[in-house]
C-alpha positions as MATLAB code, in Angstrom:
seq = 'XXXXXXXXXXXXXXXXXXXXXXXXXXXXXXXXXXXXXXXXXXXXXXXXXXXXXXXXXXXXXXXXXXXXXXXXXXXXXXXXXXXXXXXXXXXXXXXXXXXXXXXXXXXXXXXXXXXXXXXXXXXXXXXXXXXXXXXXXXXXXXXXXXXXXXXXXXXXXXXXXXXXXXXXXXXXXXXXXXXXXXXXXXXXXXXXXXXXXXXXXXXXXXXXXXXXXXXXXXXXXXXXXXXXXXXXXXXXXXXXXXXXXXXXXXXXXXXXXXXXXXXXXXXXXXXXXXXXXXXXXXXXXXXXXXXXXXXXXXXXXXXXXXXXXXXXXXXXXXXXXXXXXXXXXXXXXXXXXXXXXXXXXXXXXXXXXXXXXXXXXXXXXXXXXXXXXXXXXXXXXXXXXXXXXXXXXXXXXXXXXXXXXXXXXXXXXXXXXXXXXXXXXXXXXXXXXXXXXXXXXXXXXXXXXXXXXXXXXXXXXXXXXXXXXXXXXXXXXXXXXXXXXXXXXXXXXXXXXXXXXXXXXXXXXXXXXXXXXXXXXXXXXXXXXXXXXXXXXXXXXXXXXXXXXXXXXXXXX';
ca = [
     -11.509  -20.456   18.639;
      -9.868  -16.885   18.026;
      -8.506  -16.918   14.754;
      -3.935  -16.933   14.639;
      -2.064  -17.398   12.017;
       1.577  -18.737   11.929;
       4.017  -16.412   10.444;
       7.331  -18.428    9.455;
       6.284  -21.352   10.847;
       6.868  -25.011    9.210;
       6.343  -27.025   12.006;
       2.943  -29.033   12.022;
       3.017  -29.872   15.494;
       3.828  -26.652   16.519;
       0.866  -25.063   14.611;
      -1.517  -27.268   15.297;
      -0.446  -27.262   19.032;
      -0.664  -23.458   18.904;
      -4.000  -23.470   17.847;
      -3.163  -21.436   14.610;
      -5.132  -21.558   11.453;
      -4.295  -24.653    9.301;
      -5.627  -24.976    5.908;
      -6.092  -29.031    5.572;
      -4.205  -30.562    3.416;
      -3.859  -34.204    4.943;
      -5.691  -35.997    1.890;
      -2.093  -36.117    0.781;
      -1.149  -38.651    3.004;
      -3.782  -41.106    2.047;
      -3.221  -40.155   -1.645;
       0.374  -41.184   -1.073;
       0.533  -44.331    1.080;
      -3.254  -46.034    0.681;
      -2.873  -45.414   -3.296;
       0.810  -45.863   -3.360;
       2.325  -46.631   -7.008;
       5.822  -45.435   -6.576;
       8.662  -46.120   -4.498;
       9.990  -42.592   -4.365;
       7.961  -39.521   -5.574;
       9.480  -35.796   -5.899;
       7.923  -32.787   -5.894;
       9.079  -30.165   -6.765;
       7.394  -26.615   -6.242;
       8.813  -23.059   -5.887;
       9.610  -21.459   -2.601;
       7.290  -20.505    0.287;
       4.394  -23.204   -1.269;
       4.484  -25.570    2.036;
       6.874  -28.119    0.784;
       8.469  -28.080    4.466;
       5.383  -28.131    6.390;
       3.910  -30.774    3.928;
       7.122  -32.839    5.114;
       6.394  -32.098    8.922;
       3.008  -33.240    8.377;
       4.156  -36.833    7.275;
       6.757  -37.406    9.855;
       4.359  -36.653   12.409;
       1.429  -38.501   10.828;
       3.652  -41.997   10.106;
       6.830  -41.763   13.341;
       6.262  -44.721   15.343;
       8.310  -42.535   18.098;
       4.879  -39.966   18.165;
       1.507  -40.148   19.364;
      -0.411  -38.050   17.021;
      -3.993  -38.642   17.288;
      -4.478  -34.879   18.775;
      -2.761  -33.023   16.458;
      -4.701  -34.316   13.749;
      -8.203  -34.569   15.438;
     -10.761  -33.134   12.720;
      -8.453  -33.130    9.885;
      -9.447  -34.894    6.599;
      -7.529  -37.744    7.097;
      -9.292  -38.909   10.453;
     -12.190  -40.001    8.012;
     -10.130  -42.726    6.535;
     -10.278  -44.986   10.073;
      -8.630  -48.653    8.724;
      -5.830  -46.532    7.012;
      -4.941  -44.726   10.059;
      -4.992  -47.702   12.364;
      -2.702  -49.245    9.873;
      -0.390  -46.087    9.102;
      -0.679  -43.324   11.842;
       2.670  -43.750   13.969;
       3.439  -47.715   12.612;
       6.654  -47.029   10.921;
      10.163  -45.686   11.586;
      10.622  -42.241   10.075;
      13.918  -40.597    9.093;
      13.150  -36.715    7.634;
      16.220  -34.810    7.046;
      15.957  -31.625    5.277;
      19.267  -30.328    3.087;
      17.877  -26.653    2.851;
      21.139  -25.369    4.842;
      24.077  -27.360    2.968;
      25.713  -24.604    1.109;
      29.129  -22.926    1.740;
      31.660  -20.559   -0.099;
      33.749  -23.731   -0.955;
      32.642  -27.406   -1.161;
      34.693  -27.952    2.185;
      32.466  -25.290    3.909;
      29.415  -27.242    2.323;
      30.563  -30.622    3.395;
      31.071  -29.752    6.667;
      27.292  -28.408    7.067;
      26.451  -31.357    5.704;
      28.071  -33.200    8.265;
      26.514  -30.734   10.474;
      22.962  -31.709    9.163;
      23.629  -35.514   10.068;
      24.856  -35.090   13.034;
      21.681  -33.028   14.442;
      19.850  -35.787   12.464;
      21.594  -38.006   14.591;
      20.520  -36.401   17.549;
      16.893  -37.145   17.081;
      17.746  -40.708   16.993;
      19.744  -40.528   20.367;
      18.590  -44.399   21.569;
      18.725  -46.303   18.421;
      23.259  -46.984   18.253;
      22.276  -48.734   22.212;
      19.720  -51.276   20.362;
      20.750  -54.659   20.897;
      19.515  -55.422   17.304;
      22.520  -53.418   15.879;
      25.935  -54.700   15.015;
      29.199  -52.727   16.374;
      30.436  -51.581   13.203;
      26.981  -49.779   13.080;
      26.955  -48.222   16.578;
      30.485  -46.896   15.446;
      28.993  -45.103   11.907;
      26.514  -43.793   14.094;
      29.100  -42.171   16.476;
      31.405  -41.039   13.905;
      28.016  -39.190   12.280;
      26.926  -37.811   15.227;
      30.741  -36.424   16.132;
      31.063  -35.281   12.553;
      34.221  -36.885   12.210;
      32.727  -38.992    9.276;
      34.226  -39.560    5.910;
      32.569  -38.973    2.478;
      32.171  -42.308    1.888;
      30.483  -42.626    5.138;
      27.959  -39.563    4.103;
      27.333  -40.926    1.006;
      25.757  -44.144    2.952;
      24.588  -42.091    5.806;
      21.409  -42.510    4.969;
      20.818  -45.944    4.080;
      23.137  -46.783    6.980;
      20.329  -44.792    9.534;
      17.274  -46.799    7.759;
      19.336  -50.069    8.617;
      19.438  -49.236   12.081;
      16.308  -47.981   12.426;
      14.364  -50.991   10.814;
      16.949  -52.975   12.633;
      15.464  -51.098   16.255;
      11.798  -51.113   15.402;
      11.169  -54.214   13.406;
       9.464  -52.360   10.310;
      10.700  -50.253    6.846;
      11.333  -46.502    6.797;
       9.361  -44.203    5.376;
      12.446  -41.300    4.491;
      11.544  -37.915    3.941;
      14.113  -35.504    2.069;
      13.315  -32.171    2.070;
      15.064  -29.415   -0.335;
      17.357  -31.957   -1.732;
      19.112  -29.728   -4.479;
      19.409  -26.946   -2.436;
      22.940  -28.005   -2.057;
      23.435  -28.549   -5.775;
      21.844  -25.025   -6.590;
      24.558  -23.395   -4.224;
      27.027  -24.986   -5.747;
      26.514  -24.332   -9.017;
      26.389  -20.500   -8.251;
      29.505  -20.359   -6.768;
      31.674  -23.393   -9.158;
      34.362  -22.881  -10.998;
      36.762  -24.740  -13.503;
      38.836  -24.508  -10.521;
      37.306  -25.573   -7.626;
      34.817  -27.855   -9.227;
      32.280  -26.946   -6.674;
      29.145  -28.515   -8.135;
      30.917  -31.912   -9.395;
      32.215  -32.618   -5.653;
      28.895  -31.559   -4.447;
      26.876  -33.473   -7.021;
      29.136  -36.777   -6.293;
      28.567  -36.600   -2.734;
      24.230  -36.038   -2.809;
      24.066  -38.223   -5.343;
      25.664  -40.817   -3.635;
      23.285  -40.203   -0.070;
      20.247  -40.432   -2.749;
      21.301  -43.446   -4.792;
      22.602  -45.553   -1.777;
      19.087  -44.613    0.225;
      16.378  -45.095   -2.860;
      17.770  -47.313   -5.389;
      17.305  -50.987   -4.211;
      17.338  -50.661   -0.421;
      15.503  -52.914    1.249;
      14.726  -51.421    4.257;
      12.539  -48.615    2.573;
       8.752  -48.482    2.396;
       9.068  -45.442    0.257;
      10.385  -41.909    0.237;
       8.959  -38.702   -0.605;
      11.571  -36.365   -1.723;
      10.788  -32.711   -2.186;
      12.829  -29.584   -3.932;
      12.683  -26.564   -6.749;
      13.944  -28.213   -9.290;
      13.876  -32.063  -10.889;
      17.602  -32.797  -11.816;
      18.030  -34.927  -14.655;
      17.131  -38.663  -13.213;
      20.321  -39.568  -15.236;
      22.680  -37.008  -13.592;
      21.537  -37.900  -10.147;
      18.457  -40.134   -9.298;
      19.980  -43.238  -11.958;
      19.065  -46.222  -11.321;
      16.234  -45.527   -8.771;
      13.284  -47.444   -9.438;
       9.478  -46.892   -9.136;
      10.570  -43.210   -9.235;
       7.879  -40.861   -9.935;
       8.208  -36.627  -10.415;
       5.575  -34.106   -9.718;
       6.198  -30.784  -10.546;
       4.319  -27.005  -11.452;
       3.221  -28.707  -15.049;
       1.732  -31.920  -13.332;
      -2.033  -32.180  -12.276;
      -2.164  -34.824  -10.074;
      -1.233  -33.528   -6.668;
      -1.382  -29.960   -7.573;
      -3.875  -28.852   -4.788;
      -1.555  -29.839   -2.484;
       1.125  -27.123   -2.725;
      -0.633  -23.777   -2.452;
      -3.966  -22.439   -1.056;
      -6.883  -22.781   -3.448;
      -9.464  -19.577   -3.953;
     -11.952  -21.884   -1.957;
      -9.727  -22.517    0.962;
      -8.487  -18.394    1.041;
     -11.725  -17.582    0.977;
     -13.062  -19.406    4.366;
      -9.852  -18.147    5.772;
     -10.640  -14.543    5.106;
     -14.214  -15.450    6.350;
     -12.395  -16.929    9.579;
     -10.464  -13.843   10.088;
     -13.356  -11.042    9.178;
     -10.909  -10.229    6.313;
     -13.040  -10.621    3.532;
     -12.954   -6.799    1.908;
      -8.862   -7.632    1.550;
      -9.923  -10.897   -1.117;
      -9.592   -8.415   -4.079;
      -5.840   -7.016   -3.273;
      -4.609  -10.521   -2.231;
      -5.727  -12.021   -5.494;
      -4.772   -9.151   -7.668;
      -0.740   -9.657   -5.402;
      -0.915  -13.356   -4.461;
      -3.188  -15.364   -6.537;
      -2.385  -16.582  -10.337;
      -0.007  -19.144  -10.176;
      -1.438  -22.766  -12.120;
      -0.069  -25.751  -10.943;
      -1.497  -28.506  -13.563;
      -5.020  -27.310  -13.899;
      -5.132  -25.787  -10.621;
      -5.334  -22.045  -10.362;
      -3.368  -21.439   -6.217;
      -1.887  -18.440   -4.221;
       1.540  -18.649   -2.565;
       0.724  -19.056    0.897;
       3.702  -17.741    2.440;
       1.935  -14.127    0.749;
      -1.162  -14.856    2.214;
      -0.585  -15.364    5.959;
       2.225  -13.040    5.913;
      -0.374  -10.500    4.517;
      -3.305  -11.691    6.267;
      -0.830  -10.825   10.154;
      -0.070   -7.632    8.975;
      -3.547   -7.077    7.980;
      -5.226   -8.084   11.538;
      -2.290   -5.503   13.484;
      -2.918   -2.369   11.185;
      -6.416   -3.120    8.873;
      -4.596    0.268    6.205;
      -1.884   -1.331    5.767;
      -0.575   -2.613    2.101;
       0.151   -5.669    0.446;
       3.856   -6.200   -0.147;
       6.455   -8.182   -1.714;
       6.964  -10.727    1.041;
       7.807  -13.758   -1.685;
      10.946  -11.410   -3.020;
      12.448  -11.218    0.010;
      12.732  -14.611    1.003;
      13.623  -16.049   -2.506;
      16.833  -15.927   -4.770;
      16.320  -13.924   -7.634;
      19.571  -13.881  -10.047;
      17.925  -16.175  -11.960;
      16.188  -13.260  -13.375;
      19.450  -11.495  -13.685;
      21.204  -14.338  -15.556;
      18.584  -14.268  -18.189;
      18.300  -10.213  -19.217;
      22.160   -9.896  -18.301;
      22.796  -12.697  -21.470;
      22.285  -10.350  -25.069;
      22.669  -13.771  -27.004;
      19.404  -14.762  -25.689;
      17.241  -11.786  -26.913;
      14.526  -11.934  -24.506;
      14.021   -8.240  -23.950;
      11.320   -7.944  -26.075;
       9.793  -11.251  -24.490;
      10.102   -9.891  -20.978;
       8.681   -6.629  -22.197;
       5.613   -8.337  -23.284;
       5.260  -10.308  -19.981;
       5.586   -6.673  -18.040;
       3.151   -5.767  -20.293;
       0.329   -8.232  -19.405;
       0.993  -10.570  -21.956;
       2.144  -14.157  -22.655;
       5.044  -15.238  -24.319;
       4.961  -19.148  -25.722;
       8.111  -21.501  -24.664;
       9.379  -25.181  -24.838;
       9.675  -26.269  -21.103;
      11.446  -29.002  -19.842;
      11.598  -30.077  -15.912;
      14.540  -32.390  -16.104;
      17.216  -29.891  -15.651;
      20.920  -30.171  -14.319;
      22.617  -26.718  -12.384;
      25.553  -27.072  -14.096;
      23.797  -26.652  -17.759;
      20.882  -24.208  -16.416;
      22.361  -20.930  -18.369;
      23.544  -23.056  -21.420;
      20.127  -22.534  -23.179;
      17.545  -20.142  -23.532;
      14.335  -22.937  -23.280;
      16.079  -24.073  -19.624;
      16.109  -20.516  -18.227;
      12.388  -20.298  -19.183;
      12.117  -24.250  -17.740;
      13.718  -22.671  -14.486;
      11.467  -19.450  -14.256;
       8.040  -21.803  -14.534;
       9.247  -23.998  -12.025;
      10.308  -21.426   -9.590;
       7.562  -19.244   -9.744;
       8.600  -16.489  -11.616;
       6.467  -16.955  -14.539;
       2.920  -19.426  -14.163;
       1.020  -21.377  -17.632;
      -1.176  -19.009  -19.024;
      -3.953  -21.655  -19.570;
      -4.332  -24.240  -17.665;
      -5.627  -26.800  -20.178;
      -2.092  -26.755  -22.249;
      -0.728  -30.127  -22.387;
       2.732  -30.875  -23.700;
       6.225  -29.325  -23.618;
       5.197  -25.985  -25.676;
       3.313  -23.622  -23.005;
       2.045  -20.043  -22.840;
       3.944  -17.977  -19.763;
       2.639  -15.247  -17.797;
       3.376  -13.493  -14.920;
       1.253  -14.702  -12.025;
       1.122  -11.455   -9.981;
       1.601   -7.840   -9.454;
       3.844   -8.962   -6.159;
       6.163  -11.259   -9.511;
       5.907   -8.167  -11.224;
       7.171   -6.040   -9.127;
      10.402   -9.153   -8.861;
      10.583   -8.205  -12.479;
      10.835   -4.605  -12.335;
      13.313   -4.886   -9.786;
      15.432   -7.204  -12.219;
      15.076   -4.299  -15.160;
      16.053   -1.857  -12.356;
      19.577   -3.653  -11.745;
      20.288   -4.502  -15.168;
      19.841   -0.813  -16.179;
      22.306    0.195  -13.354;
      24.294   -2.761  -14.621;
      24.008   -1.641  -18.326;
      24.060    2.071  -18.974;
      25.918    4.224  -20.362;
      27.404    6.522  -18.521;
      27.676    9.067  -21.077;
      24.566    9.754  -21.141;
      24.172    9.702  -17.725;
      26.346   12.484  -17.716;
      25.125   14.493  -20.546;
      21.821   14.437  -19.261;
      23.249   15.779  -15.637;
      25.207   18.268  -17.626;
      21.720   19.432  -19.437;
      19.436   19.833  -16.245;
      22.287   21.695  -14.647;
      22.078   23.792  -17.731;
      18.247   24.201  -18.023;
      18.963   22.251  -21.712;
      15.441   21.010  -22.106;
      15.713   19.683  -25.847;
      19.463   18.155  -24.619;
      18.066   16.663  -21.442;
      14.577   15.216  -22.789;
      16.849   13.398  -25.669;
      19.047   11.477  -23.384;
      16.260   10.484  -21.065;
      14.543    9.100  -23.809;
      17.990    7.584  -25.237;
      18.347    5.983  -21.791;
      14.984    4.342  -21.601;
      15.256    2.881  -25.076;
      18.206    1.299  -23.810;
      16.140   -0.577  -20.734;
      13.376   -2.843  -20.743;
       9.721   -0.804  -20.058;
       6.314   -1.910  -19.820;
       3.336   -0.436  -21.992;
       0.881   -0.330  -18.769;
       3.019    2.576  -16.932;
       2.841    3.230  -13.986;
       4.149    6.706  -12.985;
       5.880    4.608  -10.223;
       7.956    2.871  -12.775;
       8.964    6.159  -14.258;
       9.909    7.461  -10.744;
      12.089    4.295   -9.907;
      13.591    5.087  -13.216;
      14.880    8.677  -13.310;
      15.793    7.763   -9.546;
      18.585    4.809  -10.962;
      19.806    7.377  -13.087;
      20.951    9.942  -10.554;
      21.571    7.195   -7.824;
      23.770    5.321  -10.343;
      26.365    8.459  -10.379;
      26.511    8.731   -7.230;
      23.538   11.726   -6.339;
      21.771   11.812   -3.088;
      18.136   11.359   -4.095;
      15.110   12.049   -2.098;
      11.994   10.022   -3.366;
       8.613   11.704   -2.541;
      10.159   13.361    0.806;
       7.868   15.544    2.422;
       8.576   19.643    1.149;
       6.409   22.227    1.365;
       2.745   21.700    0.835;
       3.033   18.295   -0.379;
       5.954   15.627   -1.844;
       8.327   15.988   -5.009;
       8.607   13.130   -6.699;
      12.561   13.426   -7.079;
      14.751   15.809   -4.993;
      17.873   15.571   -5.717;
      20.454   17.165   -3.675;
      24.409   18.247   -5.536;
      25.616   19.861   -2.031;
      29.253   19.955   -2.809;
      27.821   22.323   -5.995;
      25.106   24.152   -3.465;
      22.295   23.216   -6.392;
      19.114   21.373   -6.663;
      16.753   19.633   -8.606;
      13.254   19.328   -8.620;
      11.335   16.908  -10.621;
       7.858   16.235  -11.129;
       6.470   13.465  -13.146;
       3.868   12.734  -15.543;
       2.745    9.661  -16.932;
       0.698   11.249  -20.212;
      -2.289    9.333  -22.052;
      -1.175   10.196  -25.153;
       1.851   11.754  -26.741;
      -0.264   14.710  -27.783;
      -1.065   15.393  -23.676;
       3.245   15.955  -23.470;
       3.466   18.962  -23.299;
       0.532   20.042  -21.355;
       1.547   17.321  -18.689;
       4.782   18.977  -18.197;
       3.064   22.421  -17.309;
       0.849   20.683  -14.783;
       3.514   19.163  -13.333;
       5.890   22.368  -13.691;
       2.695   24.744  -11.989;
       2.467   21.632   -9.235;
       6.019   22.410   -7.919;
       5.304   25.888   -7.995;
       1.836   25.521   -5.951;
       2.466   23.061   -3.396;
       6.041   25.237   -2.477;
       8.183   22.797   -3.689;
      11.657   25.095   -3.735;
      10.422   26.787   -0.434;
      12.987   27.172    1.961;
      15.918   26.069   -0.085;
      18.003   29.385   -0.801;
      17.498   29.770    3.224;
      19.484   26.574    3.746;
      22.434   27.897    1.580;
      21.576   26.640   -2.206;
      22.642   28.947   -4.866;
      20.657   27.110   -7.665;
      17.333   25.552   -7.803;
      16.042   24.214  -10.900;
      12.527   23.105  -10.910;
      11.598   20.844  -14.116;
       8.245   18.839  -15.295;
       8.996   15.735  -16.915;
       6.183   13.916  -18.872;
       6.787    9.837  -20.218;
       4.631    8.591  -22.964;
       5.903    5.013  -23.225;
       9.654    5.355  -24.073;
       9.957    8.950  -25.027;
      10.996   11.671  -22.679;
       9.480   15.553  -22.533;
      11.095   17.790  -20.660;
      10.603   21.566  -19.507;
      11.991   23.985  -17.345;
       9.799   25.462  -14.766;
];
């Protein structure tokens, strides 16, 4: 079979259906019903690790409304005959996934809440005509599926649905709740004293949760998924046989993620297997328990791109999907000191934390230890070895595709952060052709940011380019001119002036000076300035810059 991969998709029936390439991870479903020991388990894993698709695979493997024997032909779990005559498609299944509730006010969030049940509702178009349910059901069920129902109807929404369906089909429900605090994390970015945001929202999912999994006797179990465990006493109390899985956990940590073993017969599959270098150096190094994974949201988003144009480059494709102000929060709060820890983390290195993954929203920022907590189990930063035990780890960065999340986050703050003094007395200096003036207050401006000891002369580029682009300069970044590119060409029309800057990254602080001339006779040689008087600029000043770590040289070409 031709080899096709599913970009963005999170269906299981649809995949397998399409004939794309599935990496097998059905074991899970014997590991959770045939060795069952809890009532409810979470996990919780960072974005874009299959937590979705993992749910998809369970509602299709256990609804007694599918037939599902040929989507799961040659998977694992077709080995484990007597379990899947007992469990595939014998019980009710109610999956509802939360990952939309959000809202710029808890109103807005309620009603796409309301929203959610009622296209839940949808899928159970049949059940509110059984003859099995009572009246006052059939009416919740209407008033759900109209979205005309109250709050304390919502909060029993759930448990009211399992009723009715155990009611219809004579067995338990097996629920499925996918991305359960992504209401909660909403909230909590947008709460105030005022509108108490997060309490309304935490009252109302808490009560859906604790109705549906504490003492409900129409559940087989539930498998609850999410980023982040909340506190079992701020939302799951009371819920019993309640077990958590998270980043830090072994068991189950195979699950989430694509192993080297199972990338590497799916590079084999696709005639890929030169790329198995850049996709571990971008998309490999996260450990979950002992388990060393890659995100695989990178890897078949790389591994599509990589079958339409074989040249083309790995990318940040995690980034893009994911929130990242969490990074923000943390270099944006001085009380917390942690630019010298992220400094060592951008440099390679590991910085040792006390991690906890029983978190609330509303107290995430209160403490240095939970922002750490909330980078590890997000994905930001990964255990640096695998055999730690306890709540004191050793954090890395997993990636160079994290990395680059990082330098993105240093990037802001420093727009965020600097002062625009010097901003302005180093414009005033190239303007000048003030060499000793303008080398000091790039130097003064990058002791003020967080850098990284293994420099790339990209990182230097994306530097001097926030300090023009933060006062308001029209930069051009490696723009075709002449024989070759600039690095910076920056453009002061109103002014009919110029500047060109090349860029050196310099071995050693010795090499400064001799950088700067390389870079100075590089503008001069590849015609640089060419062309520019002819287009009406009056001034063109040509400069070589050379960076050794955080100081600054710069000459006048």
């Amino acid at each position: 079979m031709e080899f096709t991969v599913g970009v963005g998709k999170s269906d299981f029936e649809a995949i397998r259906t399409a004939g794309n390439y599935y990496v097998d991870k059905t074991e899970l479903i014997y590991e959770l019903a045939a060795k069952r020991e809890n009532g409810v388990t979470l996990f919780t894993r960072p974005r874009r690790f299959g937590k979705t698709l993992t749910m998809s695979m369970l509602a299709n493997f256990f609804d007694i409304r599918k037939d599902s024997r040929a989507i799961f032909g040659g998977l694992d779990i077709m080995r484990h005959e007597d379990f899947c005559r007992e469990w595939m498609n014998q019980r009710p299944v109610l999956s509802v996934s939360l990952k939309d509730v959000e809202g710029m006010s808890f109103e807005d969030a309620f009603d796409m809440l309301r929203t959610t049940l009622a296209d839940l509702c949808t899928g159970l178009t049949g059940i509110e005509s059984s003859q099995s349910l009572n009246p006052s059901d059939k009416n919740l069920f209407n008033r759900l599926m109209f979205k005309t129902a109250s709050k304390d109807d919502v909060k029993n929404s759930l448990k009211s649905l399992m009723r009715m369906l155990s009611a219809a089909f004579g067995r338990k429900v097996i629920l499925l709740i996918d991305e359960y605090d992504v209401p909660l994390a909403r909230a909590s970015e947008k709460n105030t004293p005022e509108n108490q945001f997060y309490a309304n929202m935490l009252d109302v999912i808490r009560g859906m949760l604790s109705s549906s999994l504490k003492d409900n006797e129409f559940l087989e179990f539930a498998v609850v998924t999410g980023c982040l465990r909340i506190a079992k006493e701020s939302i799951f109390t009371g819920t019993n046989n309640f077990a958590s899985y998270s980043v830090i956990d072994e068991r189950f940590s195979h699950y989430f993620g694509f192993t080297g073993e199972e990338v590497g017969k799916m590079l084999e599959a696709s005639g890929l297997e030169d790329a198995s270098g850049v996709i571990r150096e971008w998309y490999d190094g996260y450990v979950f328990g002992t388990s060393h994974v890659y995100c695989p949201w990178d890897v078949i988003s790389y591994l599509y791109d990589l079958r339409a144009d074989p040249a083309v480059l790995p990318k940040n494709y995690w980034g893009n999907t994911s929130h990242n102000g969490i990074l923000l929060s943390f270099v944006k709060r001085p009380e917390f000191r942690v630019k010298g820890k992220f400094e060592i983390l951008m440099n390679g290195g590991t910085v040792t934390q006390t991690i906890s993954d029983g978190l609330t929203y509303d107290t995430l920022v209160s403490s240095e230890d939970n922002l750490w907590s909330v980078l590890l189990m997000t994905g930001y930063v990964t255990k640096s070895d695998p055999s730690e035990r306890g709540s004191t780890v050793s954090l890395r960065i997993p990636n160079r595709e994290v990395a680059a999340i990082f330098q993105g986050a240093v990037a802001r703050l420093f727009q965020d952060t600097v002062d625009r003094r010097v901003q302005d007395s180093l414009m005033d200096a190239l303007w000048n052709g003030d060499e000793e003036a303008a080398g000091k207050a790039v130097s003064d401006l990058l002791w003020k940011t967080i850098s990284y000891n293994d420099y790339h002369e990209d990182y230097y580029h994306a530097f001097l380019a926030g300090v023009f682009t933060g006062i308001g300069y029209e930069v051009e970044l490696n723009k075709e001119k002449g024989l070759g590119r600039p690095d910076i060409l920056l453009k002061d029309d109103d002014n009919r002036r110029v500047l060109i800057i090349e860029a050196k990254k310099s071995s050693r602080e010795a090499d400064m000076e001799g950088d700067c001339r390389k870079a100075i006779a590089q503008i001069a040689g590849q015609g640089y300035a060419e062309g520019l008087y002819d287009y009406g600029y009056t001034q063109v000043r040509c400069y070589g810059v050379a960076f050794f770590r955080k100081r600054a040289l710069v000459r006048l070409g």
